[in-house]
Structure formats: C-alpha cells, structure tokens
Coordinates of C-alpha atoms in Angstrom, one line a residue:
M5 CA -142.3 90.0 -91.6
L6 CA -139.8 90.7 -94.0
R7 CA -140.1 94.1 -94.4
E8 CA -137.0 95.2 -96.9
L9 CA -135.1 93.4 -99.5
I10 CA -132.3 94.9 -101.3
V11 CA -130.4 92.8 -103.7
E12 CA -127.1 94.4 -105.4
N13 CA -124.7 92.5 -108.3
F14 CA -126.7 88.8 -108.2
A15 CA -127.1 87.1 -110.7
L16 CA -129.2 89.4 -113.5
I17 CA -130.6 91.5 -111.1
E18 CA -127.8 94.8 -110.7
R19 CA -129.9 97.1 -107.9
L20 CA -132.8 96.2 -106.4
H21 CA -134.7 97.4 -103.4
L22 CA -138.6 95.6 -102.4
E23 CA -140.4 96.2 -100.1
L24 CA -142.3 95.0 -98.9
E25 CA -146.2 94.4 -96.4
P26 CA -148.2 91.8 -95.2
G27 CA -150.5 89.3 -95.4
F28 CA -150.5 87.4 -98.6
T29 CA -148.0 88.8 -101.8
V30 CA -147.6 87.2 -105.5
L31 CA -144.0 88.1 -107.1
T32 CA -145.8 87.3 -111.5
G33 CA -143.4 87.9 -114.6
E34 CA -142.5 85.9 -117.6
T35 CA -140.7 82.7 -117.5
G36 CA -137.4 83.0 -117.1
A37 CA -137.6 87.1 -115.3
G38 CA -136.0 86.5 -112.7
K39 CA -138.4 85.9 -110.1
S40 CA -136.9 82.8 -108.2
I41 CA -133.2 84.6 -108.6
I42 CA -135.0 87.1 -106.3
I43 CA -135.3 84.0 -103.6
D44 CA -132.5 82.7 -104.2
A45 CA -130.5 86.2 -103.2
L46 CA -133.2 85.6 -99.8
G47 CA -132.1 82.5 -99.8
A48 CA -128.2 83.5 -100.0
A49 CA -129.0 86.8 -97.0
L50 CA -130.2 83.3 -94.7
G51 CA -127.1 81.3 -95.0
E52 CA -127.8 79.0 -98.3
R53 CA -125.1 78.2 -100.0
V54 CA -124.5 80.1 -102.9
S55 CA -122.3 79.4 -105.9
P56 CA -120.0 82.2 -107.1
E57 CA -120.7 81.8 -110.6
M58 CA -123.9 84.6 -108.7
I59 CA -122.0 87.7 -108.8
R60 CA -123.2 89.5 -111.7
S61 CA -120.3 89.4 -114.5
G62 CA -118.2 93.1 -114.6
A63 CA -119.2 93.2 -110.2
P64 CA -116.2 92.7 -107.5
K65 CA -118.7 91.3 -105.7
A66 CA -122.9 90.6 -104.5
L67 CA -124.7 92.5 -101.8
V68 CA -127.6 90.6 -100.7
E69 CA -128.8 92.9 -97.2
A70 CA -132.8 91.5 -96.0
V71 CA -134.2 93.9 -93.0
F72 CA -137.2 91.7 -90.5
D73 CA -140.1 93.5 -88.3
A74 CA -138.2 90.6 -86.1
R75 CA -141.2 92.3 -82.6
D76 CA -142.6 88.1 -83.8
C77 CA -140.5 86.7 -83.0
P78 CA -139.6 85.9 -80.5
R79 CA -136.8 83.3 -80.7
A80 CA -134.3 85.3 -83.8
L81 CA -134.3 88.1 -81.7
Q82 CA -133.5 86.1 -78.4
A83 CA -130.6 84.6 -80.6
V84 CA -129.4 88.0 -82.1
T85 CA -129.0 89.6 -78.2
E86 CA -127.4 86.7 -76.4
A87 CA -124.3 87.2 -79.2
G88 CA -124.7 90.5 -78.2
L89 CA -126.1 92.8 -81.6
A90 CA -129.2 93.8 -80.4
D91 CA -129.7 96.4 -78.3
E92 CA -132.4 96.7 -75.8
G93 CA -136.0 97.6 -76.1
E94 CA -134.7 96.5 -80.4
D95 CA -137.0 94.4 -82.5
T96 CA -135.5 95.2 -86.5
I97 CA -133.1 93.0 -87.1
V98 CA -130.3 93.1 -90.4
L99 CA -128.5 90.4 -92.2
T100 CA -126.7 91.0 -95.2
R101 CA -124.2 88.9 -96.2
L102 CA -121.6 90.1 -99.1
I103 CA -120.7 87.3 -101.6
S104 CA -116.7 88.5 -103.6
G105 CA -114.9 85.8 -105.0
G106 CA -115.4 82.3 -103.5
R107 CA -116.1 84.4 -100.2
S108 CA -118.6 85.4 -98.2
S109 CA -118.1 87.8 -95.2
Y110 CA -121.4 88.1 -92.8
R111 CA -123.3 91.1 -90.7
V112 CA -126.0 90.9 -88.6
N113 CA -127.6 94.0 -87.1
H114 CA -125.0 95.6 -89.9
R115 CA -122.2 94.0 -87.5
P116 CA -119.7 91.0 -88.4
A117 CA -121.1 87.4 -87.7
T118 CA -120.3 83.7 -88.2
L119 CA -122.6 82.5 -90.9
T120 CA -123.2 80.1 -87.9
L121 CA -124.9 82.7 -86.3
L122 CA -126.2 83.7 -89.5
Q123 CA -127.9 81.3 -90.2
Q124 CA -129.2 80.2 -86.9
V125 CA -130.9 83.6 -86.7
G126 CA -132.7 82.7 -89.8
R127 CA -133.8 79.6 -89.2
H128 CA -135.8 81.6 -86.8
L129 CA -137.3 84.7 -89.6
V130 CA -138.0 82.7 -92.7
D131 CA -139.4 78.7 -93.9
I132 CA -138.7 79.0 -97.9
H133 CA -140.1 76.7 -99.9
G134 CA -138.3 76.2 -102.5
Q135 CA -140.0 74.7 -106.2
H136 CA -138.2 70.7 -105.7
Q137 CA -138.3 71.3 -101.3
H138 CA -141.4 69.0 -102.5
Q139 CA -139.8 66.9 -102.8
A140 CA -138.5 66.2 -99.2
L141 CA -142.1 64.8 -98.4
I142 CA -140.8 61.7 -100.0
H143 CA -137.6 60.9 -98.3
E144 CA -138.4 58.9 -94.7
Q145 CA -135.9 60.0 -92.9
H146 CA -138.1 63.4 -92.7
H147 CA -141.4 62.1 -92.3
L148 CA -140.9 61.7 -88.5
A149 CA -140.0 65.8 -88.4
F150 CA -143.4 67.3 -89.6
L151 CA -144.8 64.7 -87.6
D152 CA -142.8 66.3 -84.1
T153 CA -144.2 69.9 -85.6
F154 CA -147.8 69.8 -85.6
G155 CA -147.6 67.6 -82.8
S156 CA -144.8 70.5 -80.8
E157 CA -147.6 71.7 -78.3
E158 CA -149.2 67.6 -77.3
Y159 CA -145.4 66.2 -76.5
G160 CA -143.2 68.6 -77.2
D161 CA -142.1 68.7 -73.5
L162 CA -141.8 64.9 -73.3
L163 CA -139.5 65.6 -76.5
Q164 CA -137.1 67.3 -74.6
R165 CA -137.3 65.0 -72.3
Y166 CA -136.6 62.0 -74.0
R167 CA -133.8 64.0 -75.9
D168 CA -131.7 64.5 -72.2
L169 CA -131.7 60.9 -71.6
Y170 CA -131.3 60.1 -74.8
E171 CA -127.6 62.7 -74.9
E172 CA -127.0 61.2 -71.1
F173 CA -126.7 57.5 -72.5
I174 CA -124.7 57.9 -75.4
A175 CA -123.0 59.8 -72.9
A176 CA -122.9 57.0 -70.4
R177 CA -121.9 54.3 -73.2
R178 CA -119.0 56.7 -74.6
A179 CA -117.5 56.8 -70.8
L180 CA -118.7 52.8 -71.2
E181 CA -116.4 51.7 -74.4
S182 CA -113.1 54.2 -73.3
C183 CA -113.8 52.2 -69.9
R184 CA -113.4 48.5 -71.9
L185 CA -109.9 49.2 -72.7
S186 CA -108.1 45.3 -73.4
E187 CA -106.7 43.8 -71.7
R188 CA -103.8 43.7 -73.3
E189 CA -103.5 47.6 -73.8
R190 CA -104.6 48.1 -70.1
A191 CA -102.1 45.1 -68.8
Q192 CA -99.3 47.5 -70.5
R193 CA -100.8 51.0 -69.6
I194 CA -100.7 48.9 -65.5
D195 CA -96.9 48.7 -66.5
L196 CA -95.8 52.0 -67.6
L197 CA -97.0 53.5 -64.7
Q198 CA -96.4 51.5 -61.8
F199 CA -93.2 51.2 -63.3
Q200 CA -92.6 55.9 -63.3
V201 CA -94.1 56.6 -60.2
N202 CA -92.0 53.4 -59.3
E203 CA -89.1 55.4 -59.7
I204 CA -90.4 58.8 -58.2
A205 CA -91.6 58.1 -55.4
N206 CA -87.7 55.6 -54.4
A207 CA -86.0 59.5 -55.6
H208 CA -87.9 60.8 -52.7
L209 CA -88.1 64.3 -54.1
T210 CA -88.4 67.6 -52.2
P211 CA -90.0 70.9 -52.8
G212 CA -87.2 73.2 -53.5
E213 CA -84.6 69.9 -52.6
E214 CA -82.7 71.0 -56.3
E215 CA -81.4 73.9 -55.8
E216 CA -80.2 74.0 -51.6
L217 CA -77.8 71.2 -54.0
E218 CA -77.3 73.0 -56.1
Q219 CA -75.6 75.7 -53.5
E220 CA -74.4 73.0 -51.8
R221 CA -72.8 71.6 -54.7
R222 CA -71.0 75.0 -54.7
R223 CA -70.2 75.2 -51.3
L224 CA -67.7 72.1 -52.0
G225 CA -66.4 72.5 -55.5
H226 CA -65.1 76.2 -54.8
A227 CA -64.0 75.3 -50.4
E228 CA -60.0 76.7 -50.7
K229 CA -60.4 79.8 -52.1
L230 CA -64.4 80.5 -50.0
R231 CA -61.3 79.7 -46.8
E232 CA -58.7 81.9 -48.2
A233 CA -61.6 84.7 -49.1
V234 CA -62.9 84.5 -45.7
A235 CA -60.1 83.5 -43.5
E236 CA -58.5 87.3 -44.9
T237 CA -61.2 89.1 -44.0
H238 CA -61.9 87.6 -40.7
Q239 CA -57.8 88.7 -39.8
I240 CA -59.4 92.5 -41.1
L241 CA -61.4 92.3 -38.8
E242 CA -59.8 90.9 -36.1
G243 CA -56.2 91.7 -36.9
D244 CA -53.4 89.2 -36.6
G245 CA -52.3 90.0 -33.3
V246 CA -49.1 92.1 -34.2
S247 CA -51.4 95.0 -36.8
G248 CA -54.3 96.3 -35.3
S249 CA -57.6 94.9 -36.3
V250 CA -61.0 97.3 -38.2
V251 CA -63.4 96.3 -34.9
D252 CA -59.4 97.7 -32.2
A253 CA -59.8 101.3 -35.0
L254 CA -63.7 101.0 -35.3
V255 CA -64.2 100.9 -30.6
A256 CA -60.7 102.9 -30.6
A257 CA -62.5 105.5 -32.7
E258 CA -65.9 106.1 -30.7
N259 CA -63.6 106.5 -27.6
L260 CA -62.0 109.2 -29.0
L261 CA -65.3 111.1 -30.2
S262 CA -67.6 109.8 -27.1
A263 CA -65.0 112.2 -25.0
A264 CA -64.7 114.7 -27.3
A265 CA -68.9 114.3 -27.3
R266 CA -68.5 115.2 -24.0
T267 CA -66.9 119.2 -25.0
D268 CA -69.2 119.3 -27.7
S269 CA -72.9 116.3 -27.9
T270 CA -73.1 117.4 -31.6
L271 CA -70.9 114.6 -31.5
Q272 CA -72.5 112.5 -29.6
P273 CA -74.6 110.4 -32.6
W274 CA -72.0 110.2 -34.5
A275 CA -69.9 108.5 -31.7
E276 CA -72.9 106.1 -30.9
E277 CA -72.9 104.9 -35.1
L278 CA -69.6 103.8 -34.1
A279 CA -70.2 101.8 -31.6
G280 CA -72.3 99.7 -34.1
A281 CA -70.0 99.6 -36.1
A282 CA -67.7 98.3 -34.4
V283 CA -70.0 96.2 -32.4
S284 CA -72.1 94.7 -36.3
A285 CA -67.9 93.8 -37.5
R286 CA -67.6 91.4 -34.1
E287 CA -71.0 90.0 -34.4
V288 CA -69.2 89.2 -38.3
A289 CA -65.9 88.1 -37.9
R290 CA -67.7 85.9 -35.4
A291 CA -69.9 84.6 -37.7
L292 CA -66.9 84.4 -40.5
D293 CA -64.8 82.1 -36.9
D294 CA -68.0 79.9 -36.8
Y295 CA -67.9 79.8 -41.2
L296 CA -64.5 79.3 -40.8
Q297 CA -64.5 76.0 -38.0
Q298 CA -66.8 74.6 -40.6
L299 CA -65.6 74.8 -44.3
Q300 CA -64.1 71.8 -44.8
F301 CA -63.4 70.3 -48.4
D302 CA -65.3 66.6 -48.2
P303 CA -64.7 64.5 -51.2
V304 CA -67.3 62.1 -50.8
R305 CA -70.3 65.2 -50.4
L306 CA -69.1 66.5 -53.4
E307 CA -69.7 63.6 -55.1
Q308 CA -73.3 62.4 -53.0
V309 CA -74.7 65.8 -54.2
Q310 CA -73.2 65.6 -57.8
A311 CA -75.1 62.0 -58.0
R312 CA -78.0 63.2 -56.7
L313 CA -78.5 66.2 -58.7
A314 CA -77.2 63.5 -61.7
E315 CA -80.7 61.7 -60.5
I316 CA -83.0 64.2 -60.1
A317 CA -81.4 65.6 -63.6
A318 CA -82.5 62.2 -65.1
L319 CA -86.2 62.4 -63.8
K320 CA -86.3 66.0 -65.6
R321 CA -85.4 64.0 -69.2
K322 CA -88.7 61.8 -68.1
Y323 CA -91.4 63.7 -66.4
G324 CA -90.5 67.4 -66.1
D325 CA -88.7 70.8 -65.5
T326 CA -88.7 71.3 -62.5
V327 CA -88.8 68.8 -59.8
A328 CA -92.3 70.4 -58.4
E329 CA -93.5 68.9 -62.8
I330 CA -92.5 66.1 -61.8
L331 CA -94.0 65.3 -58.2
Q332 CA -97.5 67.2 -60.2
F333 CA -96.4 64.3 -63.2
Y334 CA -96.1 61.6 -60.0
D335 CA -99.5 63.0 -58.4
Q336 CA -101.3 62.1 -62.1
A337 CA -99.7 59.5 -62.8
V338 CA -100.9 57.3 -59.5
A339 CA -104.4 58.7 -59.9
E340 CA -104.5 57.0 -63.5
L341 CA -103.5 54.0 -62.1
A342 CA -106.1 54.1 -59.8
E343 CA -108.3 54.5 -62.3
L344 CA -107.2 51.1 -64.3
E345 CA -106.8 49.1 -61.6
N346 CA -110.0 50.1 -60.5
A347 CA -111.5 50.3 -63.8
E348 CA -113.4 46.5 -63.6
Q349 CA -115.4 48.9 -60.5
R350 CA -116.2 51.7 -62.8
T351 CA -117.1 49.1 -65.7
A352 CA -119.1 48.0 -63.5
E353 CA -120.8 51.3 -62.7
L354 CA -120.5 52.4 -66.0
L355 CA -122.7 49.1 -67.0
K356 CA -125.1 49.8 -64.1
R357 CA -126.3 53.2 -64.7
L358 CA -125.9 52.3 -68.9
E359 CA -128.6 49.7 -68.4
S360 CA -130.6 52.3 -65.6
L361 CA -131.0 55.4 -68.2
R362 CA -131.3 52.2 -71.0
S363 CA -134.8 51.8 -69.0
A364 CA -135.2 55.3 -67.9
A365 CA -134.9 56.5 -72.5
G366 CA -137.4 53.6 -73.2
S367 CA -140.1 54.5 -71.4
V368 CA -140.1 58.2 -72.0
A369 CA -139.3 56.5 -75.5
W370 CA -142.5 54.3 -74.8
Q371 CA -144.4 57.3 -73.9
L372 CA -143.4 58.9 -76.7
S373 CA -144.9 56.9 -79.4
A374 CA -148.5 56.5 -77.6
A375 CA -148.3 60.0 -78.3
R376 CA -147.6 60.2 -81.3
R377 CA -149.7 57.0 -81.9
T378 CA -152.9 60.1 -80.9
A379 CA -150.8 62.2 -83.1
A380 CA -150.7 60.9 -86.3
A381 CA -154.6 59.5 -85.9
R382 CA -155.3 63.9 -86.0
L383 CA -152.9 65.2 -88.4
A384 CA -153.7 62.2 -91.2
R385 CA -157.2 63.2 -90.5
R386 CA -156.7 67.1 -91.5
V387 CA -154.1 66.0 -93.5
A388 CA -156.8 64.9 -95.6
D389 CA -158.8 67.2 -95.0
E390 CA -156.8 69.9 -95.7
L391 CA -156.6 68.3 -99.4
A392 CA -159.4 67.6 -99.8
Q393 CA -160.1 71.7 -99.5
L394 CA -157.2 71.8 -102.6
G395 CA -159.0 69.3 -105.3
M396 CA -158.5 65.9 -103.9
R397 CA -161.5 65.0 -102.2
D398 CA -160.3 61.2 -102.9
A399 CA -157.8 60.9 -101.2
R400 CA -156.6 58.7 -98.3
F401 CA -153.4 60.0 -96.6
D402 CA -152.1 57.8 -93.4
L403 CA -149.1 57.9 -91.2
Q404 CA -147.5 54.1 -90.0
L405 CA -145.3 54.1 -87.2
W406 CA -143.5 51.7 -85.8
Q407 CA -139.9 49.9 -84.0
D408 CA -137.1 48.1 -85.6
P409 CA -136.2 46.1 -82.7
D410 CA -132.4 46.1 -81.6
A411 CA -130.7 44.1 -78.3
E412 CA -128.2 46.8 -77.9
G413 CA -131.2 49.8 -78.3
L414 CA -133.6 50.9 -75.2
A415 CA -135.6 49.2 -73.5
A416 CA -139.1 49.8 -74.2
D417 CA -142.2 49.2 -71.1
D418 CA -143.5 46.2 -73.0
G419 CA -139.8 44.5 -72.2
Q420 CA -138.2 44.9 -75.9
C421 CA -135.6 46.6 -77.3
Y422 CA -135.7 49.0 -79.6
A423 CA -133.2 51.3 -82.2
A424 CA -133.3 54.6 -81.3
N425 CA -132.0 57.6 -82.7
D426 CA -132.0 61.6 -81.0
R427 CA -136.0 61.4 -81.8
G428 CA -137.0 58.3 -80.0
I429 CA -137.7 55.3 -81.1
D430 CA -140.4 55.6 -83.6
R431 CA -139.6 54.7 -88.0
C432 CA -142.9 56.8 -89.7
R433 CA -143.4 57.0 -93.2
F434 CA -146.2 59.1 -95.2
L435 CA -148.7 57.4 -97.3
L436 CA -151.6 58.0 -99.7
S437 CA -154.3 56.9 -102.1
A438 CA -154.3 60.5 -104.1
N439 CA -157.9 58.2 -106.3
K440 CA -160.8 56.7 -104.6
G441 CA -159.8 52.6 -105.0
E442 CA -156.2 52.7 -104.9
E443 CA -154.5 51.9 -101.8
L444 CA -152.4 53.5 -99.4
K445 CA -148.7 53.0 -100.6
P446 CA -145.9 55.1 -99.5
L447 CA -145.9 58.6 -100.9
A448 CA -142.8 58.0 -103.3
A449 CA -144.8 55.5 -105.4
V450 CA -148.0 57.7 -105.7
A451 CA -147.4 61.2 -105.7
S452 CA -146.7 63.9 -109.1
G453 CA -145.5 66.4 -108.5
G454 CA -148.7 68.6 -108.7
E455 CA -149.5 66.5 -105.2
L456 CA -146.1 66.4 -103.6
S457 CA -146.8 69.9 -103.9
R458 CA -150.3 70.4 -102.5
L459 CA -149.6 68.0 -100.0
M460 CA -146.2 70.7 -98.7
L461 CA -149.5 73.5 -98.5
A462 CA -151.3 71.1 -96.6
F463 CA -148.3 70.8 -93.6
K464 CA -147.3 74.4 -94.0
S465 CA -151.4 75.4 -94.0
I466 CA -151.5 72.5 -90.7
C467 CA -148.0 73.9 -89.5
A468 CA -148.3 77.6 -89.4
R469 CA -151.1 77.8 -87.3
G470 CA -149.4 78.9 -83.9
A471 CA -145.9 78.6 -85.5
E472 CA -143.3 81.2 -84.5
I473 CA -141.8 81.3 -88.2
P474 CA -143.7 84.6 -89.6
T475 CA -142.7 84.2 -93.2
V476 CA -143.1 81.7 -95.4
V477 CA -142.2 81.3 -99.2
F478 CA -143.7 79.3 -102.0
D479 CA -141.7 79.1 -105.3
E480 CA -144.1 78.3 -108.1
I481 CA -145.9 76.0 -105.3
D482 CA -148.3 75.7 -107.9
S483 CA -146.4 73.9 -110.2
G484 CA -149.2 70.7 -111.6
I485 CA -152.0 72.4 -111.2
G486 CA -154.3 74.4 -112.5
G487 CA -158.1 75.5 -113.1
V488 CA -160.6 74.4 -109.4
T489 CA -157.2 73.3 -108.0
A490 CA -155.8 76.9 -108.8
Y491 CA -158.5 78.5 -106.8
A492 CA -157.6 76.0 -104.1
V493 CA -154.2 76.9 -103.5
A494 CA -155.1 80.2 -103.4
R495 CA -157.5 80.1 -101.3
K496 CA -155.3 77.7 -99.1
L497 CA -152.3 80.9 -99.1
V498 CA -154.9 83.4 -98.3
E499 CA -156.2 81.4 -94.9
V500 CA -151.9 81.1 -94.5
S501 CA -151.2 84.9 -94.6
R502 CA -153.4 84.8 -91.7
Q503 CA -151.4 83.8 -89.4
V504 CA -148.1 84.5 -91.3
Q505 CA -146.3 86.7 -94.4
V506 CA -146.5 85.1 -96.9
L507 CA -144.1 85.4 -100.5
C508 CA -145.8 83.5 -103.7
V509 CA -144.0 83.1 -107.0
T510 CA -146.7 82.2 -108.9
H511 CA -147.6 81.6 -113.8
L512 CA -151.6 81.5 -111.7
P513 CA -153.8 84.5 -112.3
Q514 CA -156.2 82.1 -110.2
I515 CA -153.6 81.9 -107.6
A516 CA -151.9 86.0 -108.6
S517 CA -155.8 87.2 -108.1
L518 CA -156.6 87.0 -104.1
A519 CA -153.0 88.2 -103.7
D520 CA -153.0 91.0 -101.0
H521 CA -150.0 92.4 -102.9
Q522 CA -148.6 92.2 -106.1
V523 CA -145.3 92.6 -107.2
H524 CA -144.6 92.8 -111.3
V525 CA -140.6 91.3 -112.1
T526 CA -139.6 91.5 -115.4
K527 CA -136.4 91.7 -117.3
Q528 CA -134.7 94.0 -119.7
V529 CA -132.1 94.8 -121.6
A530 CA -130.4 98.0 -120.8
G531 CA -127.3 98.9 -123.4
D532 CA -126.2 95.7 -123.8
R533 CA -126.8 94.3 -120.0
T534 CA -129.5 92.5 -119.2
V535 CA -131.1 93.2 -115.9
V536 CA -133.9 93.2 -113.4
H537 CA -136.6 95.2 -112.5
T538 CA -139.4 95.2 -109.6
T539 CA -142.6 97.1 -110.1
K540 CA -145.7 96.6 -107.3
V541 CA -148.8 96.9 -110.2
D542 CA -152.4 98.2 -108.5
G543 CA -155.2 99.4 -109.9
E544 CA -155.3 99.2 -114.1
Q545 CA -151.7 98.1 -113.9
R546 CA -152.6 95.1 -112.0
V547 CA -155.2 94.4 -113.9
A548 CA -152.9 94.6 -117.0
E549 CA -151.0 91.9 -115.8
L550 CA -152.8 89.9 -114.9
M551 CA -154.8 89.6 -118.6
R552 CA -151.2 88.7 -119.6
M553 CA -150.9 85.9 -117.5
L554 CA -154.5 84.6 -118.2
G555 CA -152.5 85.2 -122.1
V556 CA -154.6 88.0 -123.3
S557 CA -151.5 89.9 -126.0
G558 CA -151.7 92.6 -127.5
R559 CA -154.3 96.0 -127.4
P560 CA -157.0 93.6 -124.8
R561 CA -160.6 93.0 -126.2
Q562 CA -163.0 94.7 -124.0
A563 CA -163.8 91.2 -122.6
A564 CA -160.5 89.8 -121.8
Y565 CA -160.2 93.4 -120.2
Q566 CA -164.1 93.0 -117.9
H567 CA -163.5 89.6 -117.3
A568 CA -159.2 90.5 -115.4
R569 CA -161.4 93.4 -113.9
Q570 CA -163.8 91.1 -112.5
M571 CA -162.2 88.7 -111.1
L572 CA -159.8 90.6 -109.0
Q573 CA -163.5 91.4 -107.3
D574 CA -164.5 88.2 -106.9
A575 CA -160.8 87.7 -105.6
D576 CA -161.7 91.2 -103.7
R577 CA -164.5 89.0 -101.8
E578 CA -163.6 86.1 -101.7
R579 CA -159.7 87.2 -99.8
Q580 CA -162.2 89.7 -97.5
R581 CA -164.0 86.1 -97.0
L582 CA -161.3 83.9 -95.4
R583 CA -160.2 86.5 -93.7
A584 CA -162.9 86.3 -91.4
G585 CA -162.6 82.7 -91.4
V586 CA -166.3 82.1 -92.9

C-alpha cells in the first residue's frame, strides 16, 4: 500500500507530506483546490509523462516521492531485487522523481534508476483510474485485455503457452523472409563470395608465411653486406693462416692457465671457462663457414619473394590486416557461400517449421478461444450484477468474440486460418444496453460518461479480488452520477477496499461519508502565492466538511448539522456491514 506521498514545488503544491492508511480514503475539497494535482503528482512518481510546466513557478525543480509498503506485492519486490536496488528482506519501496526543466532523474530506494525500471515497478504498485481513463472502455482494442484480466486464473497459463508459440512463429517467419532473397540478389552474392573464396584459396596462404618471407627478402637484399660481415668475423675466429686466430689464442691461454692450476688449484675453474670459450668459438666459426657457403645473391629468388609479398599485400587491402585475418575472412565467406548455395534446402526447412508452428500456435489459440468464451459468459453475468448494484438495474452487458479470416494467419482446429497477434486469434467487443427495451450496442454508441464510470468501477471491483496491485486510485469516478447511484458507487468502493487500498477524489458526500479516512484539500494564499494544503479531518471537522459538500455554508443550522452527523453514523454501520461481507 501507499504509505507516504511527498511533493515539493509541483504545480500549486509548495510542500506536501501526505501519510496514508489502509482501507478507503477520500480526497475532498472545492473544485480547483488541487485534489487532482495530488493524483498527478503520484502519477509522476510512477513514471507518467510530466510537462516541465508542472514545476512550480519560480522554483528550479520539482520533487515527488512515493513510499510503499510492498509486503503484499511480490512482483514489485522481485523487479526491484532483480535490479539490485533492494536489500535482502527489505519490504519498503521508495520511488523518487526529480523534475528539472525538460529533464527528469529517477531513483528507486534512493538509488539511481531508469524511467523504464520506475515504470515497471510502479505498474505493480498502483492502478490509477483518472478522470478520462474510462474512455479506454470505448476503444475495442482494449476489450480483450479486460477479458483476459478477468480470466487470468482460468486460462493464464494457456495464454502464456500461446504467446511462447506465437513468438517462435514470428521468428520463423522473419527467418524465412530473410532467407528468401531475390534470385538476382542471391546470385550476385554467390558470384562475389565465390570470387573472394577462389582468390584467397588460390593464394595458398599459411600462417606465419609473411614474416618468413620478409626475413628472406631482407637477407637476399643485403647479401653482400652480410657476406662481408660474416667472413670478417670468421677470419677473426679462425685466422687467415698468417696471423693468429681467436680460437688459437683461447686454446693457448687455456693451456697456460691449466699448467698454472696444477700449482694453484684455484685457477682451475677459470682454465675450464677458457676451454669452454674455445669450444664455443670454434662452433661459431664452423657455423659461420656453413652460412657463407649457403649465402648467395639470387636476383631471381629475390624477385619471387617480393612478388609473393606484393600478392599478400593486395589480399590484405581487401580482406584483413594480417594473413590470419584473411584466412578468417575466407572461412566466413565459405560458410556464407554454403548457406546461400543451400538456400533452397534452408527455405524448405523453414517452411516446414513455419507450418508446424502455424498449426501448433493455431491449435492453442483455438483452445484459448474456447476458454475465453466460457469466461466471457461469466464476465457478462458478473458485470450485469455489478451494474445492478450501481443503480443500473435494467442494464444488460455482453461480450462479442469473433475471428477474422487470414490465409497467412494461424491454422486453427476448425481447418481455417485466422489473423493473429500476441493475444491470439480473437477479437472482442463490449456491448451494452443501459435501458430496458434497448438492444445491445457497442459501448461507444450508447454509453454516457456516468455509465462508463460505473462500468469501469464494475470491472475494478471484479478484478480487484485476488489482484496483486495493492493500491487503486479513482480520480472523480463519480462524474455524472448522484443520489441513490452515488450511494451504490460508494458501497462498491468500500467492497473494493476490502482487498486493496482505495484512494478516491470525490465531490459527493454520499461517497465521502462511507470512506474510512478523509483528507480535506484546500487552496490558500500565502503572501502573494497560492499554495495547496491537506488536512486529515475527523470528528467535528469531518462533519463540517460533509456539510460543505452538502451545500451548507456559513454558520450551520442545527438540522443540517444533525443530517451530516447522521450520514456519518449510518455510513459507519454500513461500512462495517460491507466489510463483514453481509
């Protein structure tokens, strides 16, 4: 339930801290006092669209914060927990919106959040029925959703199973459309891929080849310089037959030091080091001699290497920065080419799967239609009973269900194909006869504003039982009604409040008197500014507010005062009776 609503600098509200309680609460006050502004502020906290003009004149920003006890709202708690914005065991949810200029920032449990998350959580916490929301009943695209809300316990699992199959059906159809490229486009793509595959394949690239070729090219291009350097090094190590060599010098030094070591053994390790150096120098000299024998300047080979590197460079400009990337491109092109060349087989497979899903989803949709027809009959009776309790005793209500044929739609169990969407193959229309002797007609053709308000309340009353949304808000649902009907609406609001917290903006004393709690909203002038204030009224204050709503102004007469008190006393007994289910 909604525990607190904190509003700052929102429209005419400078500062408001409204604490709310379970049960049925009414907001009352003169027309234009700001009652609906409070509902608008709550809507803003839930993520509804807000104009920058709602920021109070002269203020840099507006703040709205709604605090909820979410112990009985597992879906909202789950959404917050999955987003990492709730500690384990926490059952309070705080939604905050800061409006600054044309931008808003959002917080959930005082942590930054997105608008999407705020709306996702909010829709599980509050259901706001605004002054014009009953217009949704006129639009037939909403009618099936009303029926499914009523029948969710009966066929909710079936509807989910259908939606899963329908999603697969749509995915298969998109895959088929993608696969069905025009023959010209497919042929052009095959030609391009075939050329690319052949060009790379004919190059016979191997990983690491480019590096090896670069090294060979450098060696061939500098053969004379390399020969001079290696030959001179070899001469130093081996000598030229006239002067001594490094190897001979090392051997001589090792012999002298070994002889000395026979006298002083501490010299022996160094003598061994010299012996090792002589062996290493001799091995290097031998290796250099082999290198000199193999090293030669080969212009033909150099030209071959340069041509090969140029070929690789040309492929790199087209297919990748390295040989490895070129080979990766080759693998991908081969795979795509195979897929395109097998397009007919792939298309046949997708067609087969699409037809299978068309039948499977159609069969479940047909079962769903049967379940809906059963639920529709029950809903029609329930709505008629509710309308009778709301003063429309002669009203008749019915639901018309039908399917539109579509050769590309889903194949139902009756052998026909029907147009479908994510709700199934059914179309739904609400029909109403508000007066005795009148035939049933679509709501848009026959229902008045007051009748639509009572019809919406009937739906809310039916669907609130067992609903998971803990707070329902009605903003002037009493529009267009009065007298005995107003009492009927009030009693229905009390019944709804047995399952959920109900907030209602009203001008009718019949409705206000039956509420558990009453908040008086006033518009006052402070200095040169108009501000909205709220006051919880009880006892004599509530009597006075009820008298105002009854149209008694000035110093009340005793009869009017007694009438207001009697209304509250009668309402208290009626409320207890309704709460007891009598």
